[in-house]
Structure formats: C-alpha cells, structure tokens
C-alpha cells in the first residue's frame, strides 16, 4: 500500500511538472543550452545556437542526400522528413530553426495562455507569436500535428511578415491558406502537408523554441535545416560544419571520379574502394588543374577518406 501511494505521488508530481513545462511555452536559457550542449559557438540571447551566416550560405549549395549520409554515419537517424506540398518547389528553405509546438486547444489553457501573452506584450493569435522572434536567416518550423482543415498556420499576410523578418520560408507539419497570395511573395517557399481555404481554429501554441517532432524527425531550436524537393533535413547545430564540409568533399570527389572513369585512368573498383595513395595524389593534382573546385588539403582528404562509408 505504501509503495502504491509513493508511485501515485511521484506520478502526480510528474504531472504537475509536465503541466508547468507545457504552460510555460518557452524553456529557460539554461535548459535550451542543456539540450544543445554539444554546440560550443555563439548563441542568441535566449540560448539558441547561432550558426554563422557563412555556414548557412555554404549549406545552400550542398545536396540533401550527402548531408543525410553524413548524419547517419554519426548516428543521427531521425532527422529527415518527406511527403510535403510546397508553395514554390524551385526555392529551397535553408537556415536556423525557430520551433513552435501547437496542440489541440481547450478553453481553459488557451484562455490562460492568451491572458499571459497579453501581459507580456504579445499581440494577435498565438500562431503569430513565433513570427515576432524571427531574425534574418531563421526558418519558422512548426509542429501542427498534421492538421489540415482548421490547421492553416499562415496565409499571405503572415507569410509576408515572415519573409520580411527572416528572408526565409517555413516548414509546417500542418497547412496554409491563400496559396496564390503566398506564391506572389518573391523568394518565399513553404513546406506544408496541404493547402486549405479554412481559417485557423482549435489550435493553440504550447511551446516556443522547445524541442519538437516533425513527422519522423526530432528538431531542436538552432538546428540547421536544408531542403530539396524530396524533403527537409534537420542538422544539429554542432554538426553543421562537419556535415557541410563532408558534403562539399563528396560533391568534389564525385566530379573527380566521373573525370577519372571517363578517361579510363582508374577503374570503378578503385574509385569505389578505400582510396590508395596513388589515387589521393591524382585527386590533389586534379584539384590544382581545376581551380574552380573547392580547396581541400591533403590532411583534410585523409580525414574524409579514413572511414569511407558513403
């Protein structure tokens, strides 16, 4: 009986803590740093990792397949999500993640959240609150629990505001409305589950810059997101530089491999196996002959090819 009471008390305490966490909407700076403790670089005032702009620019040029492979080799197997509809499938969405977690609404919680938000100076419905924290290079990523009808987190008004503040698009596990108006925003794209004419209802913001789930992927604030037509990939901030550098090398290696195979200098078996010193020497010479290719040192080449699993 005593053991049963102890378990019940612990369950109740856990429930209280959970409710506090949910109602808090944002996690503390210390908690966000805890979740992203592998990141050793600059941070935003709220604790979100601040990946340098230069890395984001480089990330726009890498392939999602190469980046996915690097992540998988590092043990990160839950970072990709596909099956999207887009506003403009020729415009990639690449940048630092700002997360938002939505849940089905219930009157008491929504009332308390909106009243507290008003005291904090927040304006409008809760789906506009994440927009207020966006900075250039950010990507608004929302867990809208896949809701389509009544799950339209933005229309063209909020889309214009998002693009004005971030210069970027959005990724919503939910829907959007005003497709024609969103298409008119030059440079904007949205990855959504679908488009619907309904207005937002029955949803409330329960977490801002907290860990979220997007389909099969886990996403943390400050992650680097890259995208192509097949889907989106969320790269942990502390791995961004390694993923980008390795993906860049894979692209250069493929160019070199194609050239060598066409010339007949090396066989497919040699190219697709662990590289010999002779092949590495040929690669470095080929780089010198092709100055437009990204520069790679011999030490970097040795590191890239040490454990070749891609």
CSV table of C-alpha atoms in Angstrom, one decimal:
chain,number,residue,atom,x,y,z
A,1,UNK,CA,0.0,0.0,0.0
A,2,UNK,CA,2.8,2.4,1.0
A,3,UNK,CA,4.6,1.6,-2.3
A,4,UNK,CA,1.4,2.2,-4.3
A,5,UNK,CA,1.0,5.6,-2.6
A,6,UNK,CA,4.6,6.6,-3.3
A,7,UNK,CA,4.2,5.7,-7.0
A,8,UNK,CA,0.9,7.7,-7.1
A,9,UNK,CA,2.6,10.7,-5.5
A,10,UNK,CA,5.5,10.6,-8.0
A,11,UNK,CA,3.0,10.3,-10.9
A,12,UNK,CA,1.2,13.4,-9.6
A,13,UNK,CA,4.4,15.3,-9.2
A,14,UNK,CA,5.4,14.4,-12.7
A,15,UNK,CA,2.1,15.5,-14.0
A,16,UNK,CA,2.5,18.9,-12.2
A,17,UNK,CA,5.9,19.3,-13.7
A,18,UNK,CA,4.7,18.4,-17.1
A,19,UNK,CA,1.8,20.9,-16.9
A,20,UNK,CA,4.2,23.6,-15.8
A,21,UNK,CA,6.5,22.8,-18.7
A,22,UNK,CA,3.6,22.9,-21.2
A,23,UNK,CA,2.1,26.1,-19.8
A,24,UNK,CA,5.5,27.8,-19.7
A,25,UNK,CA,5.5,27.8,-23.6
A,26,UNK,CA,9.3,28.6,-23.6
A,27,UNK,CA,12.1,26.8,-21.9
A,28,UNK,CA,14.7,28.6,-19.9
A,29,UNK,CA,18.0,29.6,-21.5
A,30,UNK,CA,19.8,27.1,-19.2
A,31,UNK,CA,17.5,24.3,-20.4
A,32,UNK,CA,18.0,25.2,-24.0
A,33,UNK,CA,21.8,25.2,-23.5
A,34,UNK,CA,21.4,21.8,-21.9
A,35,UNK,CA,19.6,20.4,-24.9
A,36,UNK,CA,22.1,21.8,-27.3
A,37,UNK,CA,25.2,21.4,-25.1
A,38,UNK,CA,27.3,20.0,-27.9
A,39,UNK,CA,27.2,23.4,-29.6
A,40,UNK,CA,30.3,25.5,-28.5
A,41,UNK,CA,29.8,28.6,-30.6
A,42,UNK,CA,27.8,31.8,-30.4
A,43,UNK,CA,24.3,31.8,-29.1
A,44,UNK,CA,21.2,34.1,-29.3
A,45,UNK,CA,20.2,35.8,-26.0
A,46,UNK,CA,17.6,33.1,-25.4
A,47,UNK,CA,20.3,30.4,-25.7
A,48,UNK,CA,19.5,29.2,-29.2
A,49,UNK,CA,22.7,28.2,-31.2
A,50,UNK,CA,23.6,30.9,-33.7
A,51,UNK,CA,25.2,29.1,-36.7
A,52,UNK,CA,27.3,31.6,-38.6
A,53,UNK,CA,25.8,33.2,-41.7
A,54,UNK,CA,28.8,32.0,-43.8
A,55,UNK,CA,27.9,28.3,-42.9
A,56,UNK,CA,24.3,28.9,-43.9
A,57,UNK,CA,25.4,30.2,-47.3
A,58,UNK,CA,27.6,27.1,-47.8
A,59,UNK,CA,24.7,24.9,-46.8
A,60,UNK,CA,22.6,26.3,-49.6
A,61,UNK,CA,25.0,24.5,-52.1
A,62,UNK,CA,25.2,21.0,-50.6
A,63,UNK,CA,23.0,18.0,-51.5
A,64,UNK,CA,20.5,16.6,-49.1
A,65,UNK,CA,21.5,13.0,-49.9
A,66,UNK,CA,25.1,13.7,-49.0
A,67,UNK,CA,24.2,15.5,-45.8
A,68,UNK,CA,21.8,12.7,-44.8
A,69,UNK,CA,24.5,10.1,-45.2
A,70,UNK,CA,27.0,12.1,-43.1
A,71,UNK,CA,24.4,12.4,-40.3
A,72,UNK,CA,23.5,8.7,-40.5
A,73,UNK,CA,27.2,7.8,-40.2
A,74,UNK,CA,27.3,10.0,-37.0
A,75,UNK,CA,24.3,8.0,-35.6
A,76,UNK,CA,21.6,10.6,-36.3
A,77,UNK,CA,18.9,8.5,-37.9
A,78,UNK,CA,15.8,10.6,-37.2
A,79,UNK,CA,16.5,13.9,-39.0
A,80,UNK,CA,14.7,13.7,-42.4
A,81,UNK,CA,11.1,14.1,-43.2
A,82,UNK,CA,9.4,13.9,-46.7
A,83,UNK,CA,5.9,13.9,-48.2
A,84,UNK,CA,5.3,17.7,-48.5
A,85,UNK,CA,3.5,20.2,-50.6
A,86,UNK,CA,5.2,23.4,-51.5
A,87,UNK,CA,4.4,27.0,-52.4
A,88,UNK,CA,7.3,27.1,-54.9
A,89,UNK,CA,9.4,23.9,-55.4
A,90,UNK,CA,12.2,25.8,-57.0
A,91,UNK,CA,13.1,27.7,-53.8
A,92,UNK,CA,15.0,25.8,-51.1
A,93,UNK,CA,14.4,26.7,-47.4
A,94,UNK,CA,17.7,26.8,-45.6
A,95,UNK,CA,18.5,28.4,-42.2
A,96,UNK,CA,18.5,28.3,-38.5
A,97,UNK,CA,15.4,26.8,-36.9
A,98,UNK,CA,12.9,28.6,-34.7
A,99,UNK,CA,10.5,25.9,-33.3
A,100,UNK,CA,6.8,26.2,-32.4
A,101,UNK,CA,4.7,23.4,-31.0
A,102,UNK,CA,0.9,23.5,-31.4
A,103,UNK,CA,-1.7,21.3,-29.7
A,104,UNK,CA,-5.5,20.9,-30.0
A,105,UNK,CA,-6.9,23.7,-28.0
A,106,UNK,CA,-9.0,23.6,-24.8
A,107,UNK,CA,-10.7,26.7,-23.5
A,108,UNK,CA,-9.1,26.9,-20.0
A,109,UNK,CA,-5.5,26.5,-21.3
A,110,UNK,CA,-6.0,28.8,-24.3
A,111,UNK,CA,-7.5,31.5,-22.1
A,112,UNK,CA,-4.6,31.4,-19.6
A,113,UNK,CA,-2.0,31.4,-22.4
A,114,UNK,CA,-3.6,34.4,-24.2
A,115,UNK,CA,-4.1,36.4,-21.0
A,116,UNK,CA,-0.5,35.9,-20.0
A,117,UNK,CA,0.7,36.6,-23.5
A,118,UNK,CA,-1.2,39.9,-23.4
A,119,UNK,CA,0.6,40.9,-20.2
A,120,UNK,CA,3.9,40.1,-21.9
A,121,UNK,CA,3.0,42.4,-24.8
A,122,UNK,CA,2.2,39.7,-27.3
A,123,UNK,CA,-0.4,40.6,-29.9
A,124,UNK,CA,-2.8,38.6,-32.1
A,125,UNK,CA,-3.5,34.9,-32.1
A,126,UNK,CA,-0.8,32.6,-30.8
A,127,UNK,CA,0.3,31.5,-34.4
A,128,UNK,CA,1.7,35.0,-34.9
A,129,UNK,CA,3.9,34.9,-31.8
A,130,UNK,CA,6.7,32.8,-33.3
A,131,UNK,CA,7.0,35.4,-36.1
A,132,UNK,CA,7.9,38.1,-33.5
A,133,UNK,CA,11.1,36.3,-32.6
A,134,UNK,CA,12.4,35.7,-36.1
A,135,UNK,CA,15.6,37.2,-37.3
A,136,UNK,CA,17.3,37.1,-40.7
A,137,UNK,CA,18.3,33.6,-41.7
A,138,UNK,CA,15.7,31.9,-39.4
A,139,UNK,CA,13.2,29.3,-40.5
A,140,UNK,CA,9.9,29.0,-38.7
A,141,UNK,CA,9.3,25.3,-38.1
A,142,UNK,CA,6.0,24.3,-36.6
A,143,UNK,CA,4.6,21.0,-35.3
A,144,UNK,CA,0.9,21.5,-36.2
A,145,UNK,CA,0.2,17.8,-35.6
A,146,UNK,CA,-0.6,17.3,-39.3
A,147,UNK,CA,-3.9,19.2,-39.1
A,148,UNK,CA,-5.2,20.4,-42.5
A,149,UNK,CA,-8.7,21.8,-42.1
A,150,UNK,CA,-8.5,24.4,-39.4
A,151,UNK,CA,-4.8,23.9,-39.3
A,152,UNK,CA,-3.8,26.8,-41.6
A,153,UNK,CA,-1.0,28.4,-39.6
A,154,UNK,CA,-0.4,31.2,-42.1
A,155,UNK,CA,-2.0,32.9,-45.0
A,156,UNK,CA,-0.5,35.6,-47.3
A,157,UNK,CA,-0.5,38.3,-44.6
A,158,UNK,CA,1.6,36.3,-42.1
A,159,UNK,CA,3.6,34.9,-45.0
A,160,UNK,CA,4.7,38.5,-45.9
A,161,UNK,CA,5.5,39.2,-42.3
A,162,UNK,CA,7.6,36.1,-42.0
A,163,UNK,CA,9.6,36.8,-45.2
A,164,UNK,CA,10.1,40.4,-44.2
A,165,UNK,CA,11.6,39.4,-40.9
A,166,UNK,CA,13.6,36.3,-41.8
A,167,UNK,CA,14.1,36.5,-45.6
A,168,UNK,CA,13.2,32.8,-45.5
A,169,UNK,CA,10.3,30.3,-45.8
A,170,UNK,CA,8.6,28.0,-43.3
A,171,UNK,CA,8.2,24.3,-42.6
A,172,UNK,CA,4.8,23.3,-41.1
A,173,UNK,CA,3.6,19.9,-40.1
A,174,UNK,CA,0.2,21.4,-40.8
A,175,UNK,CA,-1.4,23.5,-43.5
A,176,UNK,CA,-1.5,27.0,-45.0
A,177,UNK,CA,-4.1,29.1,-46.8
A,178,UNK,CA,-4.0,31.8,-49.6
A,179,UNK,CA,-1.8,29.8,-51.9
A,180,UNK,CA,-2.0,32.3,-54.7
A,181,UNK,CA,-1.0,35.2,-52.3
A,182,UNK,CA,1.9,33.2,-50.9
A,183,UNK,CA,3.1,32.5,-54.4
A,184,UNK,CA,3.3,36.2,-55.0
A,185,UNK,CA,5.9,36.6,-52.3
A,186,UNK,CA,9.1,36.6,-54.3
A,187,UNK,CA,11.7,34.3,-52.8
A,188,UNK,CA,9.3,32.7,-50.3
A,189,UNK,CA,8.5,29.0,-50.0
A,190,UNK,CA,6.5,26.9,-47.6
A,191,UNK,CA,6.7,23.1,-46.9
A,192,UNK,CA,3.3,22.1,-45.7
A,193,UNK,CA,1.2,19.0,-45.6
A,194,UNK,CA,-1.5,20.6,-47.7
A,195,UNK,CA,-3.3,23.9,-48.5
A,196,UNK,CA,-6.9,24.6,-47.3
A,197,UNK,CA,-9.2,27.6,-47.5
A,198,UNK,CA,-10.3,27.3,-43.9
A,199,UNK,CA,-9.1,29.6,-41.1
A,200,UNK,CA,-7.1,28.5,-38.1
A,201,UNK,CA,-9.2,27.1,-35.3
A,202,UNK,CA,-9.0,24.6,-32.5
A,203,UNK,CA,-5.2,25.0,-32.1
A,204,UNK,CA,-3.1,26.9,-29.6
A,205,UNK,CA,0.7,27.5,-29.3
A,206,UNK,CA,2.0,25.4,-26.4
A,207,UNK,CA,5.8,25.6,-27.0
A,208,UNK,CA,8.1,28.3,-28.5
A,209,UNK,CA,11.7,27.3,-29.1
A,210,UNK,CA,11.3,24.0,-27.5
A,211,UNK,CA,12.2,20.5,-28.9
A,212,UNK,CA,9.5,19.4,-31.3
A,213,UNK,CA,8.7,16.5,-33.6
A,214,UNK,CA,8.2,16.9,-37.4
A,215,UNK,CA,6.9,13.6,-38.7
A,216,UNK,CA,9.8,11.2,-38.2
A,217,UNK,CA,12.3,13.9,-37.3
A,218,UNK,CA,13.3,15.4,-33.9
A,219,UNK,CA,14.1,19.1,-34.2
A,220,UNK,CA,15.8,21.4,-31.7
A,221,UNK,CA,15.9,25.2,-31.8
A,222,UNK,CA,19.0,26.4,-33.6
A,223,UNK,CA,19.3,23.3,-35.8
A,224,UNK,CA,20.3,23.9,-39.4
A,225,UNK,CA,17.5,22.9,-41.8
A,226,UNK,CA,18.2,22.3,-45.5
A,227,UNK,CA,15.6,21.2,-48.1
A,228,UNK,CA,15.1,19.9,-51.6
A,229,UNK,CA,12.1,18.7,-53.5
A,230,UNK,CA,12.2,15.3,-51.8
A,231,UNK,CA,12.0,16.7,-48.2
A,232,UNK,CA,13.7,18.5,-45.3
A,233,UNK,CA,16.7,17.6,-43.2
A,234,UNK,CA,17.4,18.9,-39.8
A,235,UNK,CA,21.1,19.1,-38.9
A,236,UNK,CA,22.1,19.5,-35.2
A,237,UNK,CA,24.0,22.8,-34.9
A,238,UNK,CA,27.2,21.2,-33.5
A,239,UNK,CA,27.4,19.0,-36.6
A,240,UNK,CA,26.6,21.7,-39.2
A,241,UNK,CA,30.2,22.5,-40.1
A,242,UNK,CA,31.2,18.8,-40.4
A,243,UNK,CA,28.2,17.9,-42.4
A,244,UNK,CA,28.7,20.8,-44.8
A,245,UNK,CA,32.4,20.2,-45.3
A,246,UNK,CA,32.0,16.5,-45.9
A,247,UNK,CA,29.1,17.1,-48.3
A,248,UNK,CA,31.2,19.6,-50.2
A,249,UNK,CA,34.0,17.0,-50.4
A,250,UNK,CA,31.6,14.3,-51.6
A,251,UNK,CA,30.5,16.6,-54.4
A,252,UNK,CA,34.1,17.3,-55.5
A,253,UNK,CA,35.0,13.7,-55.2
A,254,UNK,CA,32.1,12.8,-57.5
A,255,UNK,CA,33.3,15.3,-60.1
A,256,UNK,CA,36.8,13.8,-59.9
A,257,UNK,CA,35.6,10.3,-60.0
A,258,UNK,CA,33.5,11.0,-63.1
A,259,UNK,CA,36.5,12.5,-64.8
A,260,UNK,CA,38.7,9.6,-63.9
A,261,UNK,CA,36.2,7.0,-65.1
A,262,UNK,CA,35.6,8.8,-68.4
A,263,UNK,CA,39.4,8.9,-69.0
A,264,UNK,CA,39.8,5.3,-68.0
A,265,UNK,CA,42.7,6.1,-65.7
A,266,UNK,CA,41.1,4.3,-62.8
A,267,UNK,CA,38.6,1.5,-62.6
A,268,UNK,CA,35.2,1.7,-60.9
A,269,UNK,CA,36.6,-0.8,-58.3
A,270,UNK,CA,39.4,1.5,-57.4
A,271,UNK,CA,37.2,4.6,-57.3
A,272,UNK,CA,34.6,2.9,-55.1
A,273,UNK,CA,37.0,1.4,-52.6
A,274,UNK,CA,39.2,2.8,-49.9
A,275,UNK,CA,41.5,5.3,-51.8
A,276,UNK,CA,45.1,4.4,-52.3
A,277,UNK,CA,47.9,6.9,-52.0
A,278,UNK,CA,48.2,6.9,-55.8
A,279,UNK,CA,44.5,7.8,-56.1
A,280,UNK,CA,44.8,10.5,-53.5
A,281,UNK,CA,47.8,12.0,-55.3
A,282,UNK,CA,45.8,12.0,-58.5
A,283,UNK,CA,43.0,13.8,-56.8
A,284,UNK,CA,45.2,16.6,-55.4
A,285,UNK,CA,46.8,17.1,-58.8
A,286,UNK,CA,43.3,17.2,-60.4
A,287,UNK,CA,42.3,19.9,-57.9
A,288,UNK,CA,45.3,22.0,-58.9
A,289,UNK,CA,44.1,21.7,-62.5
A,290,UNK,CA,40.6,22.7,-61.7
A,291,UNK,CA,40.9,25.9,-59.6
A,292,UNK,CA,37.1,26.4,-59.6
A,293,UNK,CA,36.6,23.4,-57.4
A,294,UNK,CA,36.6,24.0,-53.6
A,295,UNK,CA,40.1,23.8,-52.0
A,296,UNK,CA,40.9,20.7,-49.9
A,297,UNK,CA,44.2,20.0,-48.2
A,298,UNK,CA,45.8,16.6,-48.2
A,299,UNK,CA,45.2,16.4,-44.4
A,300,UNK,CA,41.5,17.0,-44.9
A,301,UNK,CA,41.4,14.4,-47.7
A,302,UNK,CA,43.0,11.8,-45.4
A,303,UNK,CA,40.4,12.6,-42.7
A,304,UNK,CA,37.5,12.5,-45.2
A,305,UNK,CA,38.6,9.1,-46.6
A,306,UNK,CA,39.7,7.5,-43.3
A,307,UNK,CA,36.4,5.8,-42.6
A,308,UNK,CA,34.7,5.8,-46.0
A,309,UNK,CA,31.1,4.6,-45.5
A,310,UNK,CA,29.3,6.8,-48.1
